[in-house]
Amino acid sequence: MKNKRIYHLYSIRIVILLMVLTTLSSCLTVTSEIVDWTTIQNTLDYPGNYYFLEDNGVNVYFPNEFEKFSSTEYLRIIDSLGTKEEYNREQIRIESLQDLEGTIHLFFDEKTRALGMVNTMPYTPFNRKDAKIMLSSQIRNTADVNQYNVDKQTAKYSKAGNYDIFKAIYRLQDPKTSELFWYNAVYVVSANKKTVMININTSFMVDFDPFILKTKM
């Protein structure tokens, strides 16, 4: 049982690595437009919707501006927003993520072009010590090889009731376009024999914690 849990912890680490680094090929998801959900102070009361994930029974919460799309619907939107090359890169990225263990669910805000990806995973309980395993030191090394600048903004473990939460935020930048950068926030939540990873890609720093805390396991 212990070996299986360690295996799942390292699997989560690999998923985090893939999610963060593949964001670098998805520049079309960034925009400078800011809307209410990114600036409101009392996000606990901000209107949004719960989405039930049938594959593991988790309810995730997103602001009203987000809509849930199938991969086909999402790629159709990307095709209308970007170039053919950008579409092809995003198609490869989504297909790579779909090959991972679990199911990928996509949520997209067309105004800010913020993308939420939810990956249902095998139940993996973890604690503060385990969180160090999930924090992949490979991210910076791999990004440097690919000539990208990656800065870890925060990484921490917290507990809310019986919920174990791991959070890491990275700022990503292409040195060829010094004014262009974007953020990738990764949350892993485990409770009640369920585990889910929630990944938020934005072109601005935003506190998504209150929406994560609304997750119903």
PDB file of C-alpha atoms in Angstrom:
ATOM      1  CA  MET A   1       0.000   0.000   0.000  1.00  0.00           C
ATOM      2  CA  LYS A   2       2.836   2.387   0.908  1.00  0.00           C
ATOM      3  CA  ASN A   3       4.659   1.682  -2.357  1.00  0.00           C
ATOM      4  CA  LYS A   4       1.460   2.337  -4.285  1.00  0.00           C
ATOM      5  CA  ARG A   5       0.995   5.684  -2.533  1.00  0.00           C
ATOM      6  CA  ILE A   6       4.600   6.701  -3.289  1.00  0.00           C
ATOM      7  CA  TYR A   7       4.035   5.703  -6.903  1.00  0.00           C
ATOM      8  CA  HIS A   8       0.983   7.968  -7.096  1.00  0.00           C
ATOM      9  CA  LEU A   9       2.923  10.842  -5.470  1.00  0.00           C
ATOM     10  CA  TYR A  10       5.604  10.609  -8.138  1.00  0.00           C
ATOM     11  CA  SER A  11       2.892  10.329 -10.801  1.00  0.00           C
ATOM     12  CA  ILE A  12       1.436  13.613  -9.523  1.00  0.00           C
ATOM     13  CA  ARG A  13       4.915  15.132  -9.757  1.00  0.00           C
ATOM     14  CA  ILE A  14       5.160  14.090 -13.408  1.00  0.00           C
ATOM     15  CA  VAL A  15       1.714  15.519 -14.175  1.00  0.00           C
ATOM     16  CA  ILE A  16       2.679  18.836 -12.550  1.00  0.00           C
ATOM     17  CA  LEU A  17       5.873  18.907 -14.612  1.00  0.00           C
ATOM     18  CA  LEU A  18       3.961  18.257 -17.823  1.00  0.00           C
ATOM     19  CA  MET A  19       1.197  20.761 -17.069  1.00  0.00           C
ATOM     20  CA  VAL A  20       3.614  23.570 -16.221  1.00  0.00           C
ATOM     21  CA  LEU A  21       5.997  23.054 -19.110  1.00  0.00           C
ATOM     22  CA  THR A  22       3.353  22.497 -21.766  1.00  0.00           C
ATOM     23  CA  THR A  23       1.867  25.855 -20.821  1.00  0.00           C
ATOM     24  CA  LEU A  24       4.897  27.393 -22.493  1.00  0.00           C
ATOM     25  CA  SER A  25       3.603  26.390 -25.899  1.00  0.00           C
ATOM     26  CA  SER A  26       0.164  27.870 -25.257  1.00  0.00           C
ATOM     27  CA  CYS A  27       0.781  31.607 -25.598  1.00  0.00           C
ATOM     28  CA  LEU A  28      -2.624  32.236 -27.137  1.00  0.00           C
ATOM     29  CA  THR A  29      -4.285  31.781 -23.739  1.00  0.00           C
ATOM     30  CA  VAL A  30      -2.879  35.056 -22.427  1.00  0.00           C
ATOM     31  CA  THR A  31      -4.523  38.469 -22.530  1.00  0.00           C
ATOM     32  CA  SER A  32      -4.300  41.722 -20.638  1.00  0.00           C
ATOM     33  CA  GLU A  33      -8.065  42.002 -20.050  1.00  0.00           C
ATOM     34  CA  ILE A  34      -9.100  41.811 -16.407  1.00  0.00           C
ATOM     35  CA  VAL A  35     -12.646  41.055 -15.279  1.00  0.00           C
ATOM     36  CA  ASP A  36     -14.451  40.912 -11.954  1.00  0.00           C
ATOM     37  CA  TRP A  37     -13.448  37.432 -10.774  1.00  0.00           C
ATOM     38  CA  THR A  38      -9.773  38.387 -10.914  1.00  0.00           C
ATOM     39  CA  THR A  39     -10.079  41.507  -8.769  1.00  0.00           C
ATOM     40  CA  ILE A  40     -13.009  41.016  -6.394  1.00  0.00           C
ATOM     41  CA  GLN A  41     -12.031  41.041  -2.723  1.00  0.00           C
ATOM     42  CA  ASN A  42     -14.669  38.746  -1.247  1.00  0.00           C
ATOM     43  CA  THR A  43     -14.358  35.819  -3.638  1.00  0.00           C
ATOM     44  CA  LEU A  44     -16.142  33.535  -1.186  1.00  0.00           C
ATOM     45  CA  ASP A  45     -19.387  35.212  -2.259  1.00  0.00           C
ATOM     46  CA  TYR A  46     -18.490  35.614  -5.922  1.00  0.00           C
ATOM     47  CA  PRO A  47     -21.090  33.981  -8.193  1.00  0.00           C
ATOM     48  CA  GLY A  48     -20.057  30.798  -9.881  1.00  0.00           C
ATOM     49  CA  ASN A  49     -21.090  27.276 -10.643  1.00  0.00           C
ATOM     50  CA  TYR A  50     -20.382  23.797  -9.361  1.00  0.00           C
ATOM     51  CA  TYR A  51     -19.487  21.142 -11.920  1.00  0.00           C
ATOM     52  CA  PHE A  52     -19.974  17.496 -11.023  1.00  0.00           C
ATOM     53  CA  LEU A  53     -17.224  15.201 -12.308  1.00  0.00           C
ATOM     54  CA  GLU A  54     -18.910  11.876 -12.915  1.00  0.00           C
ATOM     55  CA  ASP A  55     -15.718   9.837 -13.066  1.00  0.00           C
ATOM     56  CA  ASN A  56     -14.894  10.382  -9.370  1.00  0.00           C
ATOM     57  CA  GLY A  57     -17.858  12.236  -7.836  1.00  0.00           C
ATOM     58  CA  VAL A  58     -16.017  15.500  -7.095  1.00  0.00           C
ATOM     59  CA  ASN A  59     -17.744  18.897  -7.411  1.00  0.00           C
ATOM     60  CA  VAL A  60     -15.407  21.693  -8.551  1.00  0.00           C
ATOM     61  CA  TYR A  61     -16.292  25.383  -8.459  1.00  0.00           C
ATOM     62  CA  PHE A  62     -15.489  27.989 -11.126  1.00  0.00           C
ATOM     63  CA  PRO A  63     -16.504  31.671 -11.464  1.00  0.00           C
ATOM     64  CA  ASN A  64     -19.429  32.445 -13.785  1.00  0.00           C
ATOM     65  CA  GLU A  65     -17.082  33.580 -16.554  1.00  0.00           C
ATOM     66  CA  PHE A  66     -15.778  30.038 -17.037  1.00  0.00           C
ATOM     67  CA  GLU A  67     -17.569  27.492 -19.173  1.00  0.00           C
ATOM     68  CA  LYS A  68     -16.951  23.769 -19.360  1.00  0.00           C
ATOM     69  CA  PHE A  69     -15.958  22.503 -22.784  1.00  0.00           C
ATOM     70  CA  SER A  70     -15.132  19.170 -24.313  1.00  0.00           C
ATOM     71  CA  SER A  71     -11.668  18.965 -25.854  1.00  0.00           C
ATOM     72  CA  THR A  72     -13.237  19.232 -29.325  1.00  0.00           C
ATOM     73  CA  GLU A  73     -15.226  22.355 -28.366  1.00  0.00           C
ATOM     74  CA  TYR A  74     -12.216  23.944 -26.684  1.00  0.00           C
ATOM     75  CA  LEU A  75      -9.946  23.348 -29.682  1.00  0.00           C
ATOM     76  CA  ARG A  76     -12.615  24.818 -31.975  1.00  0.00           C
ATOM     77  CA  ILE A  77     -12.467  28.026 -29.889  1.00  0.00           C
ATOM     78  CA  ILE A  78      -8.667  28.056 -30.024  1.00  0.00           C
ATOM     79  CA  ASP A  79      -8.832  27.583 -33.781  1.00  0.00           C
ATOM     80  CA  SER A  80     -10.938  30.752 -34.016  1.00  0.00           C
ATOM     81  CA  LEU A  81      -8.624  32.770 -31.754  1.00  0.00           C
ATOM     82  CA  GLY A  82      -5.158  31.832 -32.934  1.00  0.00           C
ATOM     83  CA  THR A  83      -3.087  30.744 -35.873  1.00  0.00           C
ATOM     84  CA  LYS A  84      -2.979  27.258 -37.348  1.00  0.00           C
ATOM     85  CA  GLU A  85       0.396  26.704 -35.694  1.00  0.00           C
ATOM     86  CA  GLU A  86      -0.992  27.706 -32.300  1.00  0.00           C
ATOM     87  CA  TYR A  87      -3.966  25.418 -32.809  1.00  0.00           C
ATOM     88  CA  ASN A  88      -1.702  22.488 -33.690  1.00  0.00           C
ATOM     89  CA  ARG A  89       0.462  23.055 -30.612  1.00  0.00           C
ATOM     90  CA  GLU A  90      -2.581  23.222 -28.362  1.00  0.00           C
ATOM     91  CA  GLN A  91      -4.021  20.081 -29.936  1.00  0.00           C
ATOM     92  CA  ILE A  92      -0.807  18.183 -29.191  1.00  0.00           C
ATOM     93  CA  ARG A  93      -0.808  19.517 -25.635  1.00  0.00           C
ATOM     94  CA  ILE A  94      -4.390  18.420 -24.935  1.00  0.00           C
ATOM     95  CA  GLU A  95      -3.770  14.999 -26.445  1.00  0.00           C
ATOM     96  CA  SER A  96      -0.676  14.566 -24.265  1.00  0.00           C
ATOM     97  CA  LEU A  97      -2.629  15.453 -21.128  1.00  0.00           C
ATOM     98  CA  GLN A  98      -5.435  13.087 -22.090  1.00  0.00           C
ATOM     99  CA  ASP A  99      -2.917  10.248 -22.165  1.00  0.00           C
ATOM    100  CA  LEU A 100      -2.278  10.731 -18.429  1.00  0.00           C
ATOM    101  CA  GLU A 101      -3.930   8.622 -15.746  1.00  0.00           C
ATOM    102  CA  GLY A 102      -7.357   9.999 -14.886  1.00  0.00           C
ATOM    103  CA  THR A 103      -9.708  12.235 -16.868  1.00  0.00           C
ATOM    104  CA  ILE A 104      -9.062  15.813 -18.020  1.00  0.00           C
ATOM    105  CA  HIS A 105     -11.902  18.372 -17.772  1.00  0.00           C
ATOM    106  CA  LEU A 106     -11.497  21.782 -19.452  1.00  0.00           C
ATOM    107  CA  PHE A 107     -12.891  25.143 -18.278  1.00  0.00           C
ATOM    108  CA  PHE A 108     -12.261  28.290 -20.307  1.00  0.00           C
ATOM    109  CA  ASP A 109     -12.919  32.007 -19.796  1.00  0.00           C
ATOM    110  CA  GLU A 110     -13.021  33.553 -23.266  1.00  0.00           C
ATOM    111  CA  LYS A 111     -12.630  37.143 -21.967  1.00  0.00           C
ATOM    112  CA  THR A 112      -9.394  36.632 -20.064  1.00  0.00           C
ATOM    113  CA  ARG A 113      -8.481  33.452 -21.952  1.00  0.00           C
ATOM    114  CA  ALA A 114      -7.811  31.853 -18.603  1.00  0.00           C
ATOM    115  CA  LEU A 115      -7.826  28.079 -18.795  1.00  0.00           C
ATOM    116  CA  GLY A 116      -8.735  25.701 -15.980  1.00  0.00           C
ATOM    117  CA  MET A 117      -7.819  22.043 -16.307  1.00  0.00           C
ATOM    118  CA  VAL A 118      -9.093  19.521 -13.796  1.00  0.00           C
ATOM    119  CA  ASN A 119      -7.521  16.080 -13.683  1.00  0.00           C
ATOM    120  CA  THR A 120      -9.252  13.374 -11.647  1.00  0.00           C
ATOM    121  CA  MET A 121      -6.663  11.016 -10.198  1.00  0.00           C
ATOM    122  CA  PRO A 122      -6.436   7.849  -8.078  1.00  0.00           C
ATOM    123  CA  TYR A 123      -6.886   8.654  -4.396  1.00  0.00           C
ATOM    124  CA  THR A 124      -3.524   9.736  -2.987  1.00  0.00           C
ATOM    125  CA  PRO A 125      -3.399  10.894   0.646  1.00  0.00           C
ATOM    126  CA  PHE A 126      -0.435  13.133   1.402  1.00  0.00           C
ATOM    127  CA  ASN A 127       1.024  15.303   4.145  1.00  0.00           C
ATOM    128  CA  ARG A 128       3.484  18.176   4.413  1.00  0.00           C
ATOM    129  CA  LYS A 129       6.469  15.878   3.945  1.00  0.00           C
ATOM    130  CA  ASP A 130       4.925  14.191   0.915  1.00  0.00           C
ATOM    131  CA  ALA A 131       4.318  17.592  -0.691  1.00  0.00           C
ATOM    132  CA  LYS A 132       8.074  17.909  -1.205  1.00  0.00           C
ATOM    133  CA  ILE A 133       7.932  14.908  -3.521  1.00  0.00           C
ATOM    134  CA  MET A 134       5.254  16.561  -5.638  1.00  0.00           C
ATOM    135  CA  LEU A 135       7.250  19.786  -5.929  1.00  0.00           C
ATOM    136  CA  SER A 136       9.264  18.968  -9.013  1.00  0.00           C
ATOM    137  CA  SER A 137      12.763  20.436  -9.013  1.00  0.00           C
ATOM    138  CA  GLN A 138      12.956  19.232 -12.608  1.00  0.00           C
ATOM    139  CA  ILE A 139      10.740  22.099 -13.775  1.00  0.00           C
ATOM    140  CA  ARG A 140      13.470  24.745 -13.691  1.00  0.00           C
ATOM    141  CA  ASN A 141      16.091  22.432 -15.197  1.00  0.00           C
ATOM    142  CA  THR A 142      13.850  21.296 -18.043  1.00  0.00           C
ATOM    143  CA  ALA A 143      12.672  24.841 -18.726  1.00  0.00           C
ATOM    144  CA  ASP A 144      16.256  26.119 -18.840  1.00  0.00           C
ATOM    145  CA  VAL A 145      17.106  23.494 -21.421  1.00  0.00           C
ATOM    146  CA  ASN A 146      14.202  24.773 -23.514  1.00  0.00           C
ATOM    147  CA  GLN A 147      15.382  28.379 -23.004  1.00  0.00           C
ATOM    148  CA  TYR A 148      12.427  29.489 -20.915  1.00  0.00           C
ATOM    149  CA  ASN A 149      12.526  31.429 -17.676  1.00  0.00           C
ATOM    150  CA  VAL A 150      10.579  29.808 -14.845  1.00  0.00           C
ATOM    151  CA  ASP A 151      10.195  31.433 -11.430  1.00  0.00           C
ATOM    152  CA  LYS A 152       8.464  29.624  -8.598  1.00  0.00           C
ATOM    153  CA  GLN A 153       6.196  32.170  -6.913  1.00  0.00           C
ATOM    154  CA  THR A 154       4.956  29.939  -4.101  1.00  0.00           C
ATOM    155  CA  ALA A 155       4.728  26.304  -3.067  1.00  0.00           C
ATOM    156  CA  LYS A 156       3.040  25.140   0.097  1.00  0.00           C
ATOM    157  CA  TYR A 157       0.998  22.480   1.839  1.00  0.00           C
ATOM    158  CA  SER A 158      -2.091  23.346   3.868  1.00  0.00           C
ATOM    159  CA  LYS A 159      -4.915  21.533   5.591  1.00  0.00           C
ATOM    160  CA  ALA A 160      -8.552  22.671   5.720  1.00  0.00           C
ATOM    161  CA  GLY A 161     -10.613  20.308   7.832  1.00  0.00           C
ATOM    162  CA  ASN A 162      -9.979  16.870   6.372  1.00  0.00           C
ATOM    163  CA  TYR A 163      -8.787  18.360   3.074  1.00  0.00           C
ATOM    164  CA  ASP A 164      -5.079  18.100   2.238  1.00  0.00           C
ATOM    165  CA  ILE A 165      -4.090  20.801  -0.263  1.00  0.00           C
ATOM    166  CA  PHE A 166      -0.856  21.287  -2.178  1.00  0.00           C
ATOM    167  CA  LYS A 167      -0.396  24.531  -4.088  1.00  0.00           C
ATOM    168  CA  ALA A 168       2.383  25.695  -6.418  1.00  0.00           C
ATOM    169  CA  ILE A 169       2.449  28.779  -8.644  1.00  0.00           C
ATOM    170  CA  TYR A 170       4.996  29.368 -11.390  1.00  0.00           C
ATOM    171  CA  ARG A 171       5.608  32.447 -13.512  1.00  0.00           C
ATOM    172  CA  LEU A 172       6.690  31.540 -17.027  1.00  0.00           C
ATOM    173  CA  GLN A 173       8.437  33.799 -19.501  1.00  0.00           C
ATOM    174  CA  ASP A 174       9.901  33.522 -22.955  1.00  0.00           C
ATOM    175  CA  PRO A 175      13.144  35.577 -22.868  1.00  0.00           C
ATOM    176  CA  LYS A 176      12.634  36.478 -26.526  1.00  0.00           C
ATOM    177  CA  THR A 177       9.517  38.439 -25.569  1.00  0.00           C
ATOM    178  CA  SER A 178      10.425  39.997 -22.227  1.00  0.00           C
ATOM    179  CA  GLU A 179       7.031  41.670 -21.814  1.00  0.00           C
ATOM    180  CA  LEU A 180       5.085  38.438 -22.221  1.00  0.00           C
ATOM    181  CA  PHE A 181       4.681  36.217 -19.175  1.00  0.00           C
ATOM    182  CA  TRP A 182       1.974  34.055 -17.724  1.00  0.00           C
ATOM    183  CA  TYR A 183       1.198  32.121 -14.566  1.00  0.00           C
ATOM    184  CA  ASN A 184       0.477  28.487 -13.930  1.00  0.00           C
ATOM    185  CA  ALA A 185      -1.140  27.586 -10.600  1.00  0.00           C
ATOM    186  CA  VAL A 186      -1.378  23.918  -9.665  1.00  0.00           C
ATOM    187  CA  TYR A 187      -3.527  22.644  -6.812  1.00  0.00           C
ATOM    188  CA  VAL A 188      -3.755  19.049  -5.615  1.00  0.00           C
ATOM    189  CA  VAL A 189      -6.649  18.314  -3.252  1.00  0.00           C
ATOM    190  CA  SER A 190      -7.242  15.028  -1.409  1.00  0.00           C
ATOM    191  CA  ALA A 191     -10.114  14.165   0.919  1.00  0.00           C
ATOM    192  CA  ASN A 192     -12.745  11.475   1.452  1.00  0.00           C
ATOM    193  CA  LYS A 193     -10.890   8.871  -0.626  1.00  0.00           C
ATOM    194  CA  LYS A 194     -10.717  11.207  -3.640  1.00  0.00           C
ATOM    195  CA  THR A 195      -7.924  13.215  -5.261  1.00  0.00           C
ATOM    196  CA  VAL A 196      -8.161  15.918  -7.892  1.00  0.00           C
ATOM    197  CA  MET A 197      -5.614  18.234  -9.526  1.00  0.00           C
ATOM    198  CA  ILE A 198      -6.753  21.712 -10.603  1.00  0.00           C
ATOM    199  CA  ASN A 199      -4.526  23.720 -12.922  1.00  0.00           C
ATOM    200  CA  ILE A 200      -5.173  27.421 -13.661  1.00  0.00           C
ATOM    201  CA  ASN A 201      -3.373  29.205 -16.528  1.00  0.00           C
ATOM    202  CA  THR A 202      -3.599  33.017 -16.617  1.00  0.00           C
ATOM    203  CA  SER A 203      -1.639  36.010 -17.881  1.00  0.00           C
ATOM    204  CA  PHE A 204      -1.923  37.683 -14.463  1.00  0.00           C
ATOM    205  CA  MET A 205      -1.356  36.750 -10.844  1.00  0.00           C
ATOM    206  CA  VAL A 206      -4.654  35.880  -9.174  1.00  0.00           C
ATOM    207  CA  ASP A 207      -5.652  34.236  -5.903  1.00  0.00           C
ATOM    208  CA  PHE A 208      -7.767  31.237  -6.880  1.00  0.00           C
ATOM    209  CA  ASP A 209      -7.642  29.733  -3.373  1.00  0.00           C
ATOM    210  CA  PRO A 210     -11.217  30.679  -2.345  1.00  0.00           C
ATOM    211  CA  PHE A 211     -12.611  28.859  -5.387  1.00  0.00           C
ATOM    212  CA  ILE A 212     -10.432  25.828  -4.663  1.00  0.00           C
ATOM    213  CA  LEU A 213     -11.718  25.764  -1.078  1.00  0.00           C
ATOM    214  CA  LYS A 214     -15.244  25.399  -2.435  1.00  0.00           C
ATOM    215  CA  THR A 215     -14.332  22.005  -3.905  1.00  0.00           C
ATOM    216  CA  LYS A 216     -16.658  19.303  -2.608  1.00  0.00           C
ATOM    217  CA  MET A 217     -15.089  15.886  -2.324  1.00  0.00           C
TER     218      MET A 217
END
